[in-house]
Short mmCIF file of C-alpha atoms in Angstrom, two decimals:
data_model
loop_
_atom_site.label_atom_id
_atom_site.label_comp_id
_atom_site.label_asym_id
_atom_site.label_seq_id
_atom_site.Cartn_x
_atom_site.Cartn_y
_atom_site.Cartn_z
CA UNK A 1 285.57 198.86 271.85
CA UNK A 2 284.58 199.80 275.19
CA UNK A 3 281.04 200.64 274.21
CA UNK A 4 280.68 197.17 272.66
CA UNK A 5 282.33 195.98 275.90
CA UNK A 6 279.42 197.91 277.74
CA UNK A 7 276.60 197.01 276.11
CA UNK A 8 277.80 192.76 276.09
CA UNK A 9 277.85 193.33 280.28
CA UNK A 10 274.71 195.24 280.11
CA UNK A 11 272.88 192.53 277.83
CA UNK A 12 274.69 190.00 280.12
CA UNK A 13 273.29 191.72 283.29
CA UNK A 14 269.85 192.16 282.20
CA UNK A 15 270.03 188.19 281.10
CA UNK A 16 270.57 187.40 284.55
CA UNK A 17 268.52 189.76 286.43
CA UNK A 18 265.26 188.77 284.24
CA UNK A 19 264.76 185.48 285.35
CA UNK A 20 264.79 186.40 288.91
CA UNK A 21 261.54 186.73 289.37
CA UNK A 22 260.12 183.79 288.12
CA UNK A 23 262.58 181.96 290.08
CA UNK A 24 261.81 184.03 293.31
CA UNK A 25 257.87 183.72 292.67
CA UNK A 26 257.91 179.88 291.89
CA UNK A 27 260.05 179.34 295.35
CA UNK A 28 258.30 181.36 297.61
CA UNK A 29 255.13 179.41 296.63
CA UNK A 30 256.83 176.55 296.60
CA UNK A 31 258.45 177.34 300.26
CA UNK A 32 255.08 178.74 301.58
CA UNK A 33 253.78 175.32 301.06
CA UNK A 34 256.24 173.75 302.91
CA UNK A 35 255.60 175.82 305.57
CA UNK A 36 251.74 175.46 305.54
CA UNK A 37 252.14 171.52 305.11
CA UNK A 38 254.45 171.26 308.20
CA UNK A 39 251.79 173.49 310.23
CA UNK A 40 249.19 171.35 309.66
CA UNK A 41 251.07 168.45 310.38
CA UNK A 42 251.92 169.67 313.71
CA UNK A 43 248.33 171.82 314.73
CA UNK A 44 246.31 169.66 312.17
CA UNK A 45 247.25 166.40 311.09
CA UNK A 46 243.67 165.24 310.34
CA UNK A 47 243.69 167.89 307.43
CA UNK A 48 246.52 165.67 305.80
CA UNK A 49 244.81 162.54 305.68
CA UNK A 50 244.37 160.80 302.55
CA UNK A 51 240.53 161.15 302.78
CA UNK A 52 241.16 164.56 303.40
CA UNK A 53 243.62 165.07 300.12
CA UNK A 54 240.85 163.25 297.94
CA UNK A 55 237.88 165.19 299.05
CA UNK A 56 239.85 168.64 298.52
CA UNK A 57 242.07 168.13 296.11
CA UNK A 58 238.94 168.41 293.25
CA UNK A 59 238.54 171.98 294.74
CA UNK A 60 241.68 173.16 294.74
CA UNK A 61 242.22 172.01 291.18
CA UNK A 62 238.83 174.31 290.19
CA UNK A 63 240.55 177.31 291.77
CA UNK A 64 244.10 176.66 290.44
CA UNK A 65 241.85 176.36 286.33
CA UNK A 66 239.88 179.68 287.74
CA UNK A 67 242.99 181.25 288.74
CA UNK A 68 244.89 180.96 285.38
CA UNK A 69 241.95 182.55 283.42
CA UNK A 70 241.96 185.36 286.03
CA UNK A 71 245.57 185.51 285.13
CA UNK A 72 245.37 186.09 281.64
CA UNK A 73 243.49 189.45 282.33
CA UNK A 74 245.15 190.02 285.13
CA UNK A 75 248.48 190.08 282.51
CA UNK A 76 246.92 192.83 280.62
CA UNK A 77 246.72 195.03 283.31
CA UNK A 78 242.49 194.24 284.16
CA UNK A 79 240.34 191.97 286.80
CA UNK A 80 237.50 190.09 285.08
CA UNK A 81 234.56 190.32 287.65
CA UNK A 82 232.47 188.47 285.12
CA UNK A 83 234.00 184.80 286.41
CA UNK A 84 231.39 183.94 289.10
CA UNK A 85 228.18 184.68 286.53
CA UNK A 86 230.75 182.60 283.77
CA UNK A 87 230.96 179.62 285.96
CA UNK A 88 227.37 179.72 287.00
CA UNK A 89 226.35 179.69 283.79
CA UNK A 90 228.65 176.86 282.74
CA UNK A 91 227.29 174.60 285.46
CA UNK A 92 223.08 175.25 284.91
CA UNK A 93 224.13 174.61 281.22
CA UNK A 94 225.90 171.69 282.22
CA UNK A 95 223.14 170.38 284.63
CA UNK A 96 219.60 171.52 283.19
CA UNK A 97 220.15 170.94 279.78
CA UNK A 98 220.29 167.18 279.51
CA UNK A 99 218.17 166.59 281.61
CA UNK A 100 220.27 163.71 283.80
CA UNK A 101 220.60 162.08 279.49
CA UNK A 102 224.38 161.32 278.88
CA UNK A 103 223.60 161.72 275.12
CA UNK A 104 222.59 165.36 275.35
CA UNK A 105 225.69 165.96 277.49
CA UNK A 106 228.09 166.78 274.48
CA UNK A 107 225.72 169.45 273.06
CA UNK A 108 225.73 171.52 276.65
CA UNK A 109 229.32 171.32 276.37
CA UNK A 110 229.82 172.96 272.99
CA UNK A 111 226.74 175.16 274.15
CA UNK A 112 228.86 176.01 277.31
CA UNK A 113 231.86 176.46 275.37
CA UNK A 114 229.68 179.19 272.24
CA UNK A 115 228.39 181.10 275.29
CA UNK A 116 231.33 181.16 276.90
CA UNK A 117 232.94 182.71 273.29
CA UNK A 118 230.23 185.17 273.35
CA UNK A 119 230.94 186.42 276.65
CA UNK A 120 234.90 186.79 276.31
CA UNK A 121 234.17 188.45 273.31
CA UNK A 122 232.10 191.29 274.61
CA UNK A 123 234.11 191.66 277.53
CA UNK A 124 237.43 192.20 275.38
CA UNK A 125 235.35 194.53 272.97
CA UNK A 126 234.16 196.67 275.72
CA UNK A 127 237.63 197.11 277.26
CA UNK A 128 239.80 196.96 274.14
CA UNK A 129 237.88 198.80 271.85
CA UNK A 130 235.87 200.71 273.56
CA UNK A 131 237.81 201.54 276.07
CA UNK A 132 236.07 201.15 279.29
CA UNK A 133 236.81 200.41 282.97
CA UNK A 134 237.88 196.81 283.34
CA UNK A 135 236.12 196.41 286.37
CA UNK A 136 232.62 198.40 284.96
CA UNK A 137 232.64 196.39 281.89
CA UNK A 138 233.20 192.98 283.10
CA UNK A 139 230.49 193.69 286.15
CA UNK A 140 228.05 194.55 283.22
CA UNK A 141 228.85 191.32 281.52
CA UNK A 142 228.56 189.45 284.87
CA UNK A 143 224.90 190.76 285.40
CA UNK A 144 224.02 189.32 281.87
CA UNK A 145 225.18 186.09 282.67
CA UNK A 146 223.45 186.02 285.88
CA UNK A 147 220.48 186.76 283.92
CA UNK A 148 221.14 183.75 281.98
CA UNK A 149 221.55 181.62 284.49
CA UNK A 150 217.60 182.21 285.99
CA UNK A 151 216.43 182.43 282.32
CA UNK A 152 218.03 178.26 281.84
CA UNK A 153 217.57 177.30 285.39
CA UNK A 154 214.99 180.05 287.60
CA UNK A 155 217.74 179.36 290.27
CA UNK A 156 216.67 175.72 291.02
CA UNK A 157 219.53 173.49 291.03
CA UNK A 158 218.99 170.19 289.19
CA UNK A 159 221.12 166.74 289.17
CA UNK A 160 223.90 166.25 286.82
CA UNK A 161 224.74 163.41 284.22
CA UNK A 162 226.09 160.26 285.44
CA UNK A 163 228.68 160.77 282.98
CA UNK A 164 229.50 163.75 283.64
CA UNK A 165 229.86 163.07 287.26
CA UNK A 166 231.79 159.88 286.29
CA UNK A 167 234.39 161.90 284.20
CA UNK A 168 234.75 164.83 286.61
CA UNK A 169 234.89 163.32 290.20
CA UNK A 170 236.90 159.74 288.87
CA UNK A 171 240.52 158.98 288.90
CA UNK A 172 243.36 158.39 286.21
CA UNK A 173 246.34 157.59 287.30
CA UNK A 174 245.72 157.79 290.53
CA UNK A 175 244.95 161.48 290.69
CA UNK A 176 241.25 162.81 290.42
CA UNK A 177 240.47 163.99 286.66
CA UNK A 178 239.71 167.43 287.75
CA UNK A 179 243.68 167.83 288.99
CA UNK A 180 244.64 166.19 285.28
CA UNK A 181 242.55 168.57 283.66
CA UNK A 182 244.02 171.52 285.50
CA UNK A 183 247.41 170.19 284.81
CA UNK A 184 246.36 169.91 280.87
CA UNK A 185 245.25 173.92 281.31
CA UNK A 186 248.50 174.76 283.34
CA UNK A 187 250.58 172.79 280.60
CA UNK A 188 248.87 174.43 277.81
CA UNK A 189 248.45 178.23 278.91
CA UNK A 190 252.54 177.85 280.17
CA UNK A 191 253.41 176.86 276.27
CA UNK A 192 251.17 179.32 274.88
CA UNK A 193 253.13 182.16 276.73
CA UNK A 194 256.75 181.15 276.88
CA UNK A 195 257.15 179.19 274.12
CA UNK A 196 254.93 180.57 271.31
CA UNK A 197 255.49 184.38 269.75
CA UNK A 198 252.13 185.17 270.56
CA UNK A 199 252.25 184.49 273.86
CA UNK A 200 255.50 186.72 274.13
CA UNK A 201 254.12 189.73 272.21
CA UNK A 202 250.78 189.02 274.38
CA UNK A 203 253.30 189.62 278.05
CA UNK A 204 254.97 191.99 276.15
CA UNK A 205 251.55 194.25 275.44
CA UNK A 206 250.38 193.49 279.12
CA UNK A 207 254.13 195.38 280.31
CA UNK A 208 253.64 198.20 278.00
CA UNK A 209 250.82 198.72 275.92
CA UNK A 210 252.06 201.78 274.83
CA UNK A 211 255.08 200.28 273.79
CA UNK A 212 253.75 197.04 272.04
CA UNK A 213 251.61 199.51 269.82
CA UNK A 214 255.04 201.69 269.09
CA UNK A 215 256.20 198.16 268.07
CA UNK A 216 253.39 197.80 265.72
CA UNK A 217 252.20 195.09 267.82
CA UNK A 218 247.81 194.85 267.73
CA UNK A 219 247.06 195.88 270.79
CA UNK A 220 243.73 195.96 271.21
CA UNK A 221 243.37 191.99 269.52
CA UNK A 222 245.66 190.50 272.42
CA UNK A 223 244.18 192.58 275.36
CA UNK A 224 240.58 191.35 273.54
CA UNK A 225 241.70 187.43 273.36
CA UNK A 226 243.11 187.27 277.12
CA UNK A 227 239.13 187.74 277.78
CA UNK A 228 238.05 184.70 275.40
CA UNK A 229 240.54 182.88 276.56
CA UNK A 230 239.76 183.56 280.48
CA UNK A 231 235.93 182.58 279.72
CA UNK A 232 236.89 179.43 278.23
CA UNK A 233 238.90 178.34 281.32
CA UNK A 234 235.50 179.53 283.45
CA UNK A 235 233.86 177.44 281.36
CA UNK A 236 236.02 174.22 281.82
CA UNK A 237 235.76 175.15 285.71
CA UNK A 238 232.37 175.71 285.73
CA UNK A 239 231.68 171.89 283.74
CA UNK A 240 233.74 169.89 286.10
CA UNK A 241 231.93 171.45 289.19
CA UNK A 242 228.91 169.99 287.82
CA UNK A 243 229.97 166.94 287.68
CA UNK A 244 232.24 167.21 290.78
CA UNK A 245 228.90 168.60 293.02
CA UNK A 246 226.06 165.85 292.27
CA UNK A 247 223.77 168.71 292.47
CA UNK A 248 225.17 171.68 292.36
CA UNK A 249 223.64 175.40 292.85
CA UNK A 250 222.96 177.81 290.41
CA UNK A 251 225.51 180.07 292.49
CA UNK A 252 228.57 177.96 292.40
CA UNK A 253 231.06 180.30 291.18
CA UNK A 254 229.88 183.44 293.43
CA UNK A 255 232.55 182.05 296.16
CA UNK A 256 235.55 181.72 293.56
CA UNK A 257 236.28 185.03 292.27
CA UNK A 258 238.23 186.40 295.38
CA UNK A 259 240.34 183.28 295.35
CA UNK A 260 241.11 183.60 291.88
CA UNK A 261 242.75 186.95 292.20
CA UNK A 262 244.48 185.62 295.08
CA UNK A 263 246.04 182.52 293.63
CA UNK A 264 247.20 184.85 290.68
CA UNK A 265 248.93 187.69 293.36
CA UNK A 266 250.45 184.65 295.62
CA UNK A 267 251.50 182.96 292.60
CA UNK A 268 254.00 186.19 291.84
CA UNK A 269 252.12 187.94 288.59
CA UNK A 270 251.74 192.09 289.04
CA UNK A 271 248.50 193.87 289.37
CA UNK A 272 249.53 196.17 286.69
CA UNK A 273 250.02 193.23 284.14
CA UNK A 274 253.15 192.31 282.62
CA UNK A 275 254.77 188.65 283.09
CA UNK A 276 252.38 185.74 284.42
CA UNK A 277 253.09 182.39 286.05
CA UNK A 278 251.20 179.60 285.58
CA UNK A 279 253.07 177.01 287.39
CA UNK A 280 253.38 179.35 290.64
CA UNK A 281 249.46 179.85 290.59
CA UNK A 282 248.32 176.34 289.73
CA UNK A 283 250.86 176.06 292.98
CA UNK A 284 249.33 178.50 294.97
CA UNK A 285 245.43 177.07 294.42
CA UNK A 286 246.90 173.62 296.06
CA UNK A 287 248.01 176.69 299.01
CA UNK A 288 245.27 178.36 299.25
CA UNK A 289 242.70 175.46 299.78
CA UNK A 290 244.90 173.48 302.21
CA UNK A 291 245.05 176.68 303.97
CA UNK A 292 240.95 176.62 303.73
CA UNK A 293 241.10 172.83 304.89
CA UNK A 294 243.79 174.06 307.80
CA UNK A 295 241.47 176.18 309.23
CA UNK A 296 238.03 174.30 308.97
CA UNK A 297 239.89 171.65 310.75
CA UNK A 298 241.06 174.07 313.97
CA UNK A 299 237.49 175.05 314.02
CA UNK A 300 237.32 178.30 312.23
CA UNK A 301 233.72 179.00 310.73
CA UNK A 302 233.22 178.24 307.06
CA UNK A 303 231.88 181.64 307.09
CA UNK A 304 235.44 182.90 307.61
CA UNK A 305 236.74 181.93 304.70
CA UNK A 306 236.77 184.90 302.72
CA UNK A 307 238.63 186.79 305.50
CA UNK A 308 241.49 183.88 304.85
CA UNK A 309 241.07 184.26 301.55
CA UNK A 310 241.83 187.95 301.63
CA UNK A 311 244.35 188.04 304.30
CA UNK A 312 246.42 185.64 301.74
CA UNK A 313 245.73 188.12 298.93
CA UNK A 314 247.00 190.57 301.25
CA UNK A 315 250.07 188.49 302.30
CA UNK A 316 251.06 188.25 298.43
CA UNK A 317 250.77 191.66 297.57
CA UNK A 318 253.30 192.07 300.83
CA UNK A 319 255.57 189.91 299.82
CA UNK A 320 256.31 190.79 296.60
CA UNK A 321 255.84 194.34 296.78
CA UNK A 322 258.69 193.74 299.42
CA UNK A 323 260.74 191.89 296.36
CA UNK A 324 260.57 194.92 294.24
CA UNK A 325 261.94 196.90 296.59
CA UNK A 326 265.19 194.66 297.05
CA UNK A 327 265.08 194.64 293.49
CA UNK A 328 264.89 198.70 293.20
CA UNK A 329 267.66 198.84 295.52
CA UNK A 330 269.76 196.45 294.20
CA UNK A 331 269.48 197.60 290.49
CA UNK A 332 270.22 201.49 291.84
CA UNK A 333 273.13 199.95 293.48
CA UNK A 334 274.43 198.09 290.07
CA UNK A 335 273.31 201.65 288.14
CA UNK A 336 275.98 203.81 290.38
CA UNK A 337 278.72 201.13 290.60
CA UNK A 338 278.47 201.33 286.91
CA UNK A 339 278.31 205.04 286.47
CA UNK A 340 281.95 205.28 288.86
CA UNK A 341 283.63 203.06 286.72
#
């Protein structure tokens, strides 16, 4: 009886330690927000303006769709340094391949979308199955997409579609599409992993591989897919800057890779994989390009903006490897209160 007892408190504990951190990731992205918005308001206000919002806004929805494919790997314990060559790609396709015709627009897509298969798929092989360095691998991959991108466009930009620019830089609802369709990706990649048994077996491998396979769980498959799936969300980024930038370089996504790790560490997931958060990075892509918009207003150089970029990575690895400690502590503390009685 007092083992059953035991084990109900011990099931009951874990049930409401588990949820902490989601809760304590979404609110101090949420809260760091706050804060940023009420600087700006004060040092800044011009960088709240409506005109301001509208012009950004497109941006910080690219970052926030970037950020939740560099989550997925992220989950599995890798980085995918492959993104910037993926988006590059995704836009020349986009741009040089109709030829400013709306008809031929639909057939870049799905040629967007079959490269963008291609590439997830050998970045997931090489990792997965053949067990190489996430970072080596997915540098590799990167190089071959660059390679790509001069083969379609000899790195001359060219104009985009008038429907594509109509679709990704108008408004529905009175939001931009490019939020909407980041809030479609947000709404979709959430379901997929806390709703669906796939996407808990997939969090599940990215905790404990070691584990997952013990549990007869396929490993290497859902460690393979997060790559697939990230390339598809490059390639959705990569389209809507195309049509968001009238004419956009060949080079577009070489200034969105350290922001996507960052939106993914602010927004509360682990380095080492495990649990992700959508919401909280979608959240922190809004933070980090306000911040951006914060200091171009003040007068810092544009050409600072990968030291703000990393100095928030570095403030979200600081904060949260502060919330493991308390967490450490306070689970230590439960674990000898426990052991006296």
């Amino acid at each position: 009886m007092t083992n059953a007892i035991s084990i109900a408190s011990n099931k009951h504990q874990r049930e409401t330690i588990l949820p902490m951190p989601l809760a304590r990731s979404f609110v101090t992205v949420v809260f760091s927000t706050l804060v940023l918005l009420v600087i700006c308001a004060v040092f800044a206000p011009s960088s709240l303006s409506w005109g301001a919002f509208s012009g950004s806004l497109p941006f910080a929805a690219i970052i926030a769709i970037v950020g939740l494919g560099q989550l997925l790997v992220v989950q599995q314990g890798g980085f995918d340094l492959s993104l910037p060559g993926a988006v590059s790609l995704a836009v020349v396709i986009a741009t040089h391949f109709p030829q400013q015709d709306d008809g031929l627009l639909y057939q870049a897509i799905l040629l967007s979308i079959g490269v963008s298969l291609i590439a997830g798929c050998l970045n997931g092989a090489l990792v997965s199955f053949f067990r190489l360095n996430a970072i080596i691998a997915t540098i590799g991959t990167n190089a071959l997409l660059y390679g790509a991108v001069f083969a379609v466009s000899a790195g001359v930009p060219s104009i985009t579609t008038n429907l594509l620019a109509e679709i990704a830089s108008g408004e529905s609802l009175g939001l931009p599409n490019s939020v909407i369709f980041a809030l479609i990706a947000m709404a979709v990649v959430t379901f997929a992993l806390k709703k669906t048994v796939a996407g808990r077996r997939f969090e599940a491998i990215g905790a404990n591989p070691l584990a997952g396979r013990a549990a007869g769980l396929n490993v290497r498959i859902h460690q393979m897919m997060a790559y697939v799936y990230a390339q598809l969300l490059y390639c959705m980024a990569g389209t809507l800057i195309a049509g968001i930038t009238r004419e956009p370089t060949a080079f577009q996504g070489d200034s969105l890779l350290l922001p996507s790790v960052a939106v993914v560490v602010l927004g509360g997931t682990s380095l080492l994989g495990g649990r992700g958060y959508p919401i909280s990075t979608v959240i922190a892509g809004f933070f980090l390009n306000q911040l951006s918009q914060f200091a171009l207003t003040v007068g810092v150089p544009f050409s600072a903006q990968t030291i703000i970029q990393a100095l928030a990575l570095g403030f979200g690895i600081g904060v949260y490897s502060l919330r493991w400690t308390v967490n450490l502590k306070r689970t230590t503390r439960t674990k000898k209160v426990e052991d006296k009685k």
